[in-house]
Amino acid sequence: MIEVKGLYKEFRDKGNIVKALKNINITIEKGDIFGIIGLSGAGKSTLVRCINRLEEPTKGKVLIKGQDVMDLNASQLRELRKKIGMIFQHFNLLNSRSVAENISYPLEISKVPKEEREKRIDELLKLVELEDKKNSYPSQLSGGQKQRVGIARALANHPDVLLCDEATSALDPKTTQSILKLLKKINEKLGLTIVIITHEMEVIKQICNKVAVMENGEIVESGMVSKVFAHPKNEITKNFVKNIGHDIPEELFKELGFKKLVRLNFEGSGASNPILSKMIKKYDIDANILFGGIDHLQNNLVGNLIVELKGKEEEIEKAICFLKENEVECEVISL
Amino acid sequence: MIFENPIGALLLFLRETGNTFYMVFVSTLIAIIIGMPIGIILVITEKGGIKENLKLNKVLGTIVNIGRSFPFAILIIALMPFTRLIIGTSIGTTATIVPLSIAAAPFVARVIESSIKEVDKGIIEAAIAMGSTPWEIIIKVLIPEAMSSIILGITLTIINLIGYSAMAGLVGGGGLGNIAIQYGYYRYDFSLMIVTIILLIILVQLIQWIGNSIAKKMNKK
Ligand SMILES: Nc1ncnc2c1ncn2[C@@H]1O[C@H](COP(=O)(O)OP(=O)(O)O)[C@@H](O)[C@H]1O
Ligand SMILES: [Mg+2]
């Protein structure tokens, strides 16, 4: 569906060259909800903006359904953009237009006749559950409602892809949930491919099936969400995983005076197998579960535990080996 | 005069208020027709605009600045040959419309420019991302989104033009300014002058009030 190959983007800013994207390669398949996560300034927005050429890449290819967007002239590019929906952190609705008129905009510029527009607007309002706000103005809506209008507007011309740039970052957690649910529904119902940019792990965890982790203009890790987050390799990815919430503040570790702390990550069958109790039976040690939980990431179980191991040093070593043999990732947390 | 010939005074005021309206509104209209496209072009050709063209931007900007730096009294005199060419005379109510329009056009251009610049960049970007042509962005996004602020700017233009038109009355234009010079200055009839001033104040208040109301109604923010 979307292939990004060897993409570079440099900004010239008063003589300085900012390398915002460095050799980006991603493949997004039809029906994917593809998450791009990274800290602020990592280059996420620049990357999606290259997909619909809001930003001109410095080098590289962006193929959409096999068509290189760099080969398109101005009017072909406009036609392509009509088939790529986009939603934004700050919604970017037209303040002078009502909800219905906002949704009408993309239909107007696609020269859809009036009666058909009316019909489509009603369909979309139903889809995003905003029928009662049809004639309201954006200023009369809550953030979540504005984003629903944004989504309806983005879907008006039956796009192939929906790009979401921090679409939930300005919303409270509860509203975020409802918007993510809506996106998931659209993905399932319409088979729409969705690209989601975020700095929030929750968003990825909730709805993405694939993820790319970005840092300093590069993709440092990517793949299926359950794989990437069950076995985070990169420091930045580990930090995002920690942010799901199974972690104790470091000060607390020190205060409580634990000796040997181990972080365990496991997925799939590992999460449902009683590996820990087997380990305790097999070796002469005690395990004290301090913190953790098991998450559902796209129908896949992912466990993340912090355990204190008590016992002789060599027994602990053996126990850790045992865990590793059983495909549990162990990380000794040094204090 | 008010006391000896109240009906004559009333007719005089009616006629000259009508003339003021005529001059101000026709020249506002012409100023908008000239200034609006210039203002829009100034925005879209600036750095990062939807039709960036720094050279054209610079040239237009300079022309607008030159137009704005002319004191109005000098503009009237400087434009006299031109006015005579297109109107046939350089004095009178209709002739005054020429310098009034030319004085107001650069002002309108800047008003439109600054109003449109206030439009949220994110909204423009959304319009681009939806596949809008530059023309669609101007007509369907920039102007409607800036409308409330444009109305306020045009209200200000009208009020300025009322002041200018009174000044034009001094050098042979019609309107309320003409009463002030004819009766107040040449004939020392201060009662007429005071009425003129009161009328001008009411006129300005009224237009400001109408402008504010329309702008408020347009503002959906
Ligand atoms: N128009 C621009 N001009 C100069 N630098 C830019 C521009 N846009 C983005 N950048 C720089 O590119 C880098 C990546 O930005 P961005 O893609 O917005 O990051 P993210 O969306 O991950 O927060 C940042 O260092 C940012 O300062
Ligand atoms: Mg961003």
CSV table of C-alpha atoms in Angstrom, one decimal, chain A:
chain,number,residue,atom,x,y,z
A,1,MET,CA,0.0,0.0,0.0
A,2,ILE,CA,2.6,2.5,1.1
A,3,GLU,CA,6.3,1.9,0.7
A,4,VAL,CA,8.9,4.4,1.8
A,5,LYS,CA,12.3,3.7,0.5
A,6,GLY,CA,15.6,5.4,1.4
A,7,LEU,CA,13.8,8.6,2.4
A,8,TYR,CA,15.9,11.6,3.5
A,9,LYS,CA,14.7,15.0,4.5
A,10,GLU,CA,16.9,18.0,5.3
A,11,PHE,CA,15.7,21.4,6.5
A,12,ARG,CA,17.8,24.4,5.9
A,13,ASP,CA,17.3,26.7,8.8
A,14,LYS,CA,19.3,29.9,8.7
A,15,GLY,CA,22.4,28.2,7.4
A,16,ASN,CA,22.0,25.2,9.7
A,17,ILE,CA,21.1,21.9,8.1
A,18,VAL,CA,18.6,19.9,10.2
A,19,LYS,CA,18.6,16.2,9.1
A,20,ALA,CA,15.0,15.4,10.0
A,21,LEU,CA,14.8,12.1,8.2
A,22,LYS,CA,17.7,9.7,7.6
A,23,ASN,CA,17.3,6.7,5.3
A,24,ILE,CA,13.7,5.8,6.3
A,25,ASN,CA,12.4,2.5,5.0
A,26,ILE,CA,8.9,1.3,5.9
A,27,THR,CA,6.2,-0.8,4.3
A,28,ILE,CA,2.6,-0.3,5.3
A,29,GLU,CA,0.2,-3.0,4.1
A,30,LYS,CA,-3.4,-2.5,3.2
A,31,GLY,CA,-5.6,-2.7,6.4
A,32,ASP,CA,-2.7,-2.0,8.7
A,33,ILE,CA,-2.9,0.4,11.6
A,34,PHE,CA,0.7,1.4,11.5
A,35,GLY,CA,2.0,3.3,14.5
A,36,ILE,CA,5.0,5.6,14.4
A,37,ILE,CA,6.2,6.4,17.9
A,38,GLY,CA,9.0,8.7,19.0
A,39,LEU,CA,9.8,11.6,21.3
A,40,SER,CA,9.0,15.1,20.2
A,41,GLY,CA,11.4,16.2,17.4
A,42,ALA,CA,12.1,12.6,16.3
A,43,GLY,CA,10.9,13.4,12.8
A,44,LYS,CA,7.5,11.6,12.9
A,45,SER,CA,5.5,14.5,11.5
A,46,THR,CA,8.0,15.1,8.8
A,47,LEU,CA,7.8,11.5,7.8
A,48,VAL,CA,4.0,11.4,7.4
A,49,ARG,CA,4.0,14.8,5.7
A,50,CYS,CA,6.3,13.3,3.1
A,51,ILE,CA,3.7,10.7,2.3
A,52,ASN,CA,1.3,13.2,0.9
A,53,ARG,CA,4.1,15.6,0.0
A,54,LEU,CA,3.1,18.4,2.3
A,55,GLU,CA,6.9,18.2,2.8
A,56,GLU,CA,9.2,17.6,-0.2
A,57,PRO,CA,11.6,14.8,0.5
A,58,THR,CA,15.2,15.6,-0.1
A,59,LYS,CA,15.9,12.1,-1.4
A,60,GLY,CA,14.2,8.8,-1.7
A,61,LYS,CA,10.9,7.3,-2.8
A,62,VAL,CA,7.4,7.2,-1.5
A,63,LEU,CA,5.3,4.7,-3.3
A,64,ILE,CA,1.5,4.6,-2.9
A,65,LYS,CA,-0.1,1.7,-4.6
A,66,GLY,CA,3.1,1.4,-6.6
A,67,GLN,CA,2.9,5.0,-7.7
A,68,ASP,CA,5.9,7.2,-6.8
A,69,VAL,CA,4.4,10.4,-5.4
A,70,MET,CA,7.6,12.2,-6.4
A,71,ASP,CA,6.6,11.7,-10.1
A,72,LEU,CA,3.3,13.5,-9.8
A,73,ASN,CA,2.7,17.0,-11.2
A,74,ALA,CA,0.7,19.5,-9.2
A,75,SER,CA,-2.8,18.5,-10.4
A,76,GLN,CA,-2.1,14.7,-10.1
A,77,LEU,CA,-0.8,15.4,-6.6
A,78,ARG,CA,-4.1,17.1,-5.7
A,79,GLU,CA,-6.0,14.1,-6.9
A,80,LEU,CA,-3.8,11.8,-4.9
A,81,ARG,CA,-4.3,14.0,-1.8
A,82,LYS,CA,-8.1,13.6,-2.2
A,83,LYS,CA,-7.5,9.9,-1.6
A,84,ILE,CA,-5.4,10.4,1.5
A,85,GLY,CA,-7.3,11.6,4.5
A,86,MET,CA,-5.4,13.4,7.2
A,87,ILE,CA,-6.3,14.4,10.8
A,88,PHE,CA,-4.4,16.7,13.0
A,89,GLN,CA,-3.6,17.3,16.7
A,90,HIS,CA,-5.4,20.7,16.6
A,91,PHE,CA,-8.2,19.5,14.3
A,92,ASN,CA,-7.7,22.3,11.9
A,93,LEU,CA,-11.4,22.7,11.1
A,94,LEU,CA,-12.8,25.7,9.3
A,95,ASN,CA,-14.2,28.0,12.0
A,96,SER,CA,-16.4,29.8,9.6
A,97,ARG,CA,-18.2,26.6,8.6
A,98,SER,CA,-20.6,24.5,10.5
A,99,VAL,CA,-19.9,20.8,11.1
A,100,ALA,CA,-21.9,19.8,8.0
A,101,GLU,CA,-20.1,22.5,5.9
A,102,ASN,CA,-16.7,21.3,7.1
A,103,ILE,CA,-17.5,17.8,6.0
A,104,SER,CA,-18.8,19.2,2.8
A,105,TYR,CA,-15.5,21.0,1.9
A,106,PRO,CA,-13.6,18.0,0.5
A,107,LEU,CA,-16.7,17.0,-1.4
A,108,GLU,CA,-17.1,20.5,-2.9
A,109,ILE,CA,-13.5,20.5,-4.2
A,110,SER,CA,-14.1,17.1,-5.7
A,111,LYS,CA,-17.1,18.5,-7.5
A,112,VAL,CA,-19.6,16.2,-5.9
A,113,PRO,CA,-23.2,17.4,-6.7
A,114,LYS,CA,-25.2,18.9,-3.9
A,115,GLU,CA,-27.7,16.1,-3.3
A,116,GLU,CA,-24.9,13.5,-3.2
A,117,ARG,CA,-23.0,15.7,-0.8
A,118,GLU,CA,-26.0,16.0,1.6
A,119,LYS,CA,-26.3,12.2,1.5
A,120,ARG,CA,-22.6,11.6,2.2
A,121,ILE,CA,-22.5,14.2,5.0
A,122,ASP,CA,-25.4,12.4,6.8
A,123,GLU,CA,-23.7,9.0,6.3
A,124,LEU,CA,-20.4,10.4,7.8
A,125,LEU,CA,-22.2,12.1,10.7
A,126,LYS,CA,-23.7,8.8,11.5
A,127,LEU,CA,-20.4,7.0,11.3
A,128,VAL,CA,-18.7,9.4,13.7
A,129,GLU,CA,-21.9,9.6,15.9
A,130,LEU,CA,-22.4,13.4,15.6
A,131,GLU,CA,-25.8,13.6,13.9
A,132,ASP,CA,-27.1,16.0,16.5
A,133,LYS,CA,-24.2,18.5,15.9
A,134,LYS,CA,-24.8,18.8,12.2
A,135,ASN,CA,-25.4,22.6,12.3
A,136,SER,CA,-23.1,23.5,15.2
A,137,TYR,CA,-19.9,25.4,14.7
A,138,PRO,CA,-16.5,24.1,15.7
A,139,SER,CA,-16.3,26.6,18.6
A,140,GLN,CA,-19.4,24.9,20.1
A,141,LEU,CA,-17.8,21.5,20.2
A,142,SER,CA,-15.5,19.7,22.6
A,143,GLY,CA,-12.1,18.5,21.5
A,144,GLY,CA,-13.3,14.9,21.0
A,145,GLN,CA,-16.2,16.1,18.9
A,146,LYS,CA,-13.9,18.3,16.8
A,147,GLN,CA,-11.7,15.4,16.1
A,148,ARG,CA,-14.8,13.4,15.0
A,149,VAL,CA,-15.6,16.1,12.6
A,150,GLY,CA,-12.0,15.9,11.4
A,151,ILE,CA,-12.3,12.2,10.9
A,152,ALA,CA,-15.6,12.6,9.0
A,153,ARG,CA,-14.0,15.2,6.8
A,154,ALA,CA,-11.0,13.1,6.1
A,155,LEU,CA,-13.1,10.1,5.1
A,156,ALA,CA,-15.5,12.1,2.9
A,157,ASN,CA,-13.8,11.2,-0.4
A,158,HIS,CA,-13.4,7.5,0.4
A,159,PRO,CA,-9.7,7.7,0.9
A,160,ASP,CA,-7.3,4.7,0.8
A,161,VAL,CA,-5.3,5.8,3.7
A,162,LEU,CA,-5.8,7.9,6.8
A,163,LEU,CA,-2.8,9.8,8.2
A,164,CYS,CA,-3.2,10.8,11.9
A,165,ASP,CA,-0.6,13.3,13.2
A,166,GLU,CA,-0.9,13.2,17.0
A,167,ALA,CA,-4.6,13.0,16.6
A,168,THR,CA,-5.3,12.3,20.3
A,169,SER,CA,-2.5,14.3,21.8
A,170,ALA,CA,-4.7,17.3,22.7
A,171,LEU,CA,-7.4,15.1,24.2
A,172,ASP,CA,-8.0,13.7,27.7
A,173,PRO,CA,-7.5,10.0,28.3
A,174,LYS,CA,-11.2,9.1,28.1
A,175,THR,CA,-11.8,11.0,24.9
A,176,THR,CA,-8.6,9.5,23.5
A,177,GLN,CA,-10.1,6.1,24.1
A,178,SER,CA,-13.3,6.9,22.2
A,179,ILE,CA,-11.4,8.4,19.3
A,180,LEU,CA,-9.1,5.3,19.1
A,181,LYS,CA,-12.2,3.1,19.2
A,182,LEU,CA,-13.7,5.0,16.4
A,183,LEU,CA,-10.5,4.7,14.3
A,184,LYS,CA,-10.4,1.0,15.0
A,185,LYS,CA,-14.1,0.7,13.9
A,186,ILE,CA,-13.3,2.5,10.7
A,187,ASN,CA,-10.3,0.3,10.1
A,188,GLU,CA,-12.4,-2.8,10.5
A,189,LYS,CA,-15.5,-1.6,8.8
A,190,LEU,CA,-14.0,0.2,5.8
A,191,GLY,CA,-10.7,-1.8,5.6
A,192,LEU,CA,-9.0,1.6,5.7
A,193,THR,CA,-5.2,1.7,6.2
A,194,ILE,CA,-4.3,4.0,9.0
A,195,VAL,CA,-1.0,5.6,9.9
A,196,ILE,CA,-0.8,6.9,13.4
A,197,ILE,CA,1.9,9.2,14.8
A,198,THR,CA,2.1,9.5,18.5
A,199,HIS,CA,4.4,9.9,21.4
A,200,GLU,CA,2.0,7.9,23.6
A,201,MET,CA,2.6,4.2,24.1
A,202,GLU,CA,-1.1,3.8,25.1
A,203,VAL,CA,-2.2,4.7,21.6
A,204,ILE,CA,0.1,2.1,19.9
A,205,LYS,CA,-0.9,-0.5,22.4
A,206,GLN,CA,-4.6,0.2,21.9
A,207,ILE,CA,-5.0,-0.1,18.2
A,208,CYS,CA,-1.8,-0.6,16.2
A,209,ASN,CA,-0.8,-3.9,14.7
A,210,LYS,CA,2.6,-2.6,13.5
A,211,VAL,CA,4.9,0.0,14.9
A,212,ALA,CA,8.0,1.8,14.0
A,213,VAL,CA,10.0,3.5,16.7
A,214,MET,CA,11.7,6.7,15.7
A,215,GLU,CA,14.6,8.5,17.2
A,216,ASN,CA,16.7,11.4,15.7
A,217,GLY,CA,15.3,11.0,12.3
A,218,GLU,CA,15.8,7.3,12.1
A,219,ILE,CA,13.7,4.2,12.6
A,220,VAL,CA,15.4,2.3,15.3
A,221,GLU,CA,13.0,-0.6,15.6
A,222,SER,CA,9.9,-1.8,13.7
A,223,GLY,CA,7.6,-4.7,13.3
A,224,MET,CA,4.5,-6.3,14.8
A,225,VAL,CA,3.5,-4.4,18.0
A,226,SER,CA,3.6,-7.5,20.2
A,227,LYS,CA,7.1,-8.5,19.0
A,228,VAL,CA,8.6,-5.0,19.3
A,229,PHE,CA,7.2,-4.3,22.7
A,230,ALA,CA,7.7,-7.8,24.2
A,231,HIS,CA,11.4,-7.7,23.3
A,232,PRO,CA,12.4,-4.1,23.1
A,233,LYS,CA,16.0,-3.9,22.0
A,234,ASN,CA,16.5,-0.2,21.9
A,235,GLU,CA,16.8,2.1,24.9
A,236,ILE,CA,14.1,4.4,23.6
A,237,THR,CA,11.8,1.5,23.0
A,238,LYS,CA,12.4,0.2,26.5
A,239,ASN,CA,11.5,3.6,27.8
A,240,PHE,CA,8.2,3.5,25.9
A,241,VAL,CA,7.4,0.1,27.3
A,242,LYS,CA,8.1,1.3,30.8
A,243,ASN,CA,5.6,4.0,30.2
A,244,ILE,CA,2.8,1.4,29.8
A,245,GLY,CA,2.9,1.5,33.6
A,246,HIS,CA,4.5,-1.6,34.9
A,247,ASP,CA,7.4,0.1,36.6
A,248,ILE,CA,8.3,1.4,40.0
A,249,PRO,CA,10.1,4.6,40.6
A,250,GLU,CA,13.8,4.1,41.1
A,251,GLU,CA,13.8,5.9,44.4
A,252,LEU,CA,11.4,3.3,45.7
A,253,PHE,CA,13.8,0.5,44.8
A,254,LYS,CA,16.6,2.1,46.8
A,255,GLU,CA,14.4,2.8,49.8
A,256,LEU,CA,13.1,-0.7,50.0
A,257,GLY,CA,16.7,-2.1,49.8
A,258,PHE,CA,16.1,-4.9,47.4
A,259,LYS,CA,19.1,-7.0,46.4
A,260,LYS,CA,18.5,-8.7,43.1
A,261,LEU,CA,15.9,-7.2,40.9
A,262,VAL,CA,15.1,-8.7,37.5
A,263,ARG,CA,12.7,-7.3,34.8
A,264,LEU,CA,11.0,-10.1,32.9
A,265,ASN,CA,9.4,-9.6,29.5
A,266,PHE,CA,7.5,-12.5,27.9
A,267,GLU,CA,4.9,-12.9,25.2
A,268,GLY,CA,2.4,-15.3,23.8
A,269,SER,CA,2.5,-18.7,25.4
A,270,GLY,CA,5.1,-17.5,27.8
A,271,ALA,CA,2.6,-15.2,29.4
A,272,SER,CA,0.2,-18.0,30.2
A,273,ASN,CA,2.7,-20.6,31.2
A,274,PRO,CA,3.4,-20.8,35.0
A,275,ILE,CA,7.1,-20.4,34.3
A,276,LEU,CA,7.8,-18.5,37.5
A,277,SER,CA,6.4,-21.2,39.8
A,278,LYS,CA,8.3,-23.9,37.8
A,279,MET,CA,11.5,-21.9,38.4
A,280,ILE,CA,10.9,-21.7,42.1
A,281,LYS,CA,10.3,-25.4,42.4
A,282,LYS,CA,13.3,-26.2,40.3
A,283,TYR,CA,15.9,-24.0,42.0
A,284,ASP,CA,16.5,-23.1,45.6
A,285,ILE,CA,15.3,-19.5,45.4
A,286,ASP,CA,12.4,-17.3,46.2
A,287,ALA,CA,10.7,-14.9,43.9
A,288,ASN,CA,9.0,-11.9,45.1
A,289,ILE,CA,6.8,-10.2,42.5
A,290,LEU,CA,6.9,-6.5,43.1
A,291,PHE,CA,5.3,-5.0,40.1
A,292,GLY,CA,3.9,-5.8,36.7
A,293,GLY,CA,1.1,-7.1,34.7
A,294,ILE,CA,0.0,-8.8,31.6
A,295,ASP,CA,-1.2,-6.8,28.6
A,296,HIS,CA,-3.1,-7.5,25.5
A,297,LEU,CA,-1.4,-6.2,22.5
A,298,GLN,CA,-3.3,-7.0,19.4
A,299,ASN,CA,-4.7,-10.3,20.7
A,300,ASN,CA,-1.3,-11.3,21.9
A,301,LEU,CA,-0.4,-11.6,25.6
A,302,VAL,CA,2.6,-9.6,26.7
A,303,GLY,CA,3.9,-9.8,30.3
A,304,ASN,CA,6.1,-7.5,32.0
A,305,LEU,CA,7.2,-8.2,35.6
A,306,ILE,CA,9.6,-6.9,38.1
A,307,VAL,CA,10.7,-9.7,40.4
A,308,GLU,CA,13.0,-9.8,43.4
A,309,LEU,CA,15.1,-13.0,43.5
A,310,LYS,CA,16.3,-14.2,46.8
A,311,GLY,CA,18.8,-17.0,47.3
A,312,LYS,CA,22.4,-18.0,46.5
A,313,GLU,CA,24.1,-16.2,43.8
A,314,GLU,CA,24.7,-19.3,41.6
A,315,GLU,CA,21.1,-20.5,42.1
A,316,ILE,CA,19.9,-17.2,40.9
A,317,GLU,CA,22.2,-17.3,37.9
A,318,LYS,CA,20.8,-20.8,37.0
A,319,ALA,CA,17.3,-19.6,37.4
A,320,ILE,CA,17.9,-16.7,35.0
A,321,CYS,CA,19.3,-19.1,32.5
A,322,PHE,CA,16.2,-21.3,32.9
A,323,LEU,CA,14.0,-18.3,32.2
A,324,LYS,CA,16.0,-17.3,29.1
A,325,GLU,CA,15.7,-20.9,27.8
A,326,ASN,CA,11.9,-20.5,28.1
A,327,GLU,CA,11.9,-17.4,26.0
A,328,VAL,CA,11.6,-15.0,28.8
A,329,GLU,CA,13.6,-11.9,28.4
A,330,CYS,CA,15.5,-11.1,31.6
A,331,GLU,CA,17.1,-7.9,32.5
A,332,VAL,CA,18.9,-7.5,35.8
A,333,ILE,CA,18.2,-4.1,37.2
A,334,SER,CA,21.3,-2.9,38.9
A,335,LEU,CA,20.8,-0.6,41.8
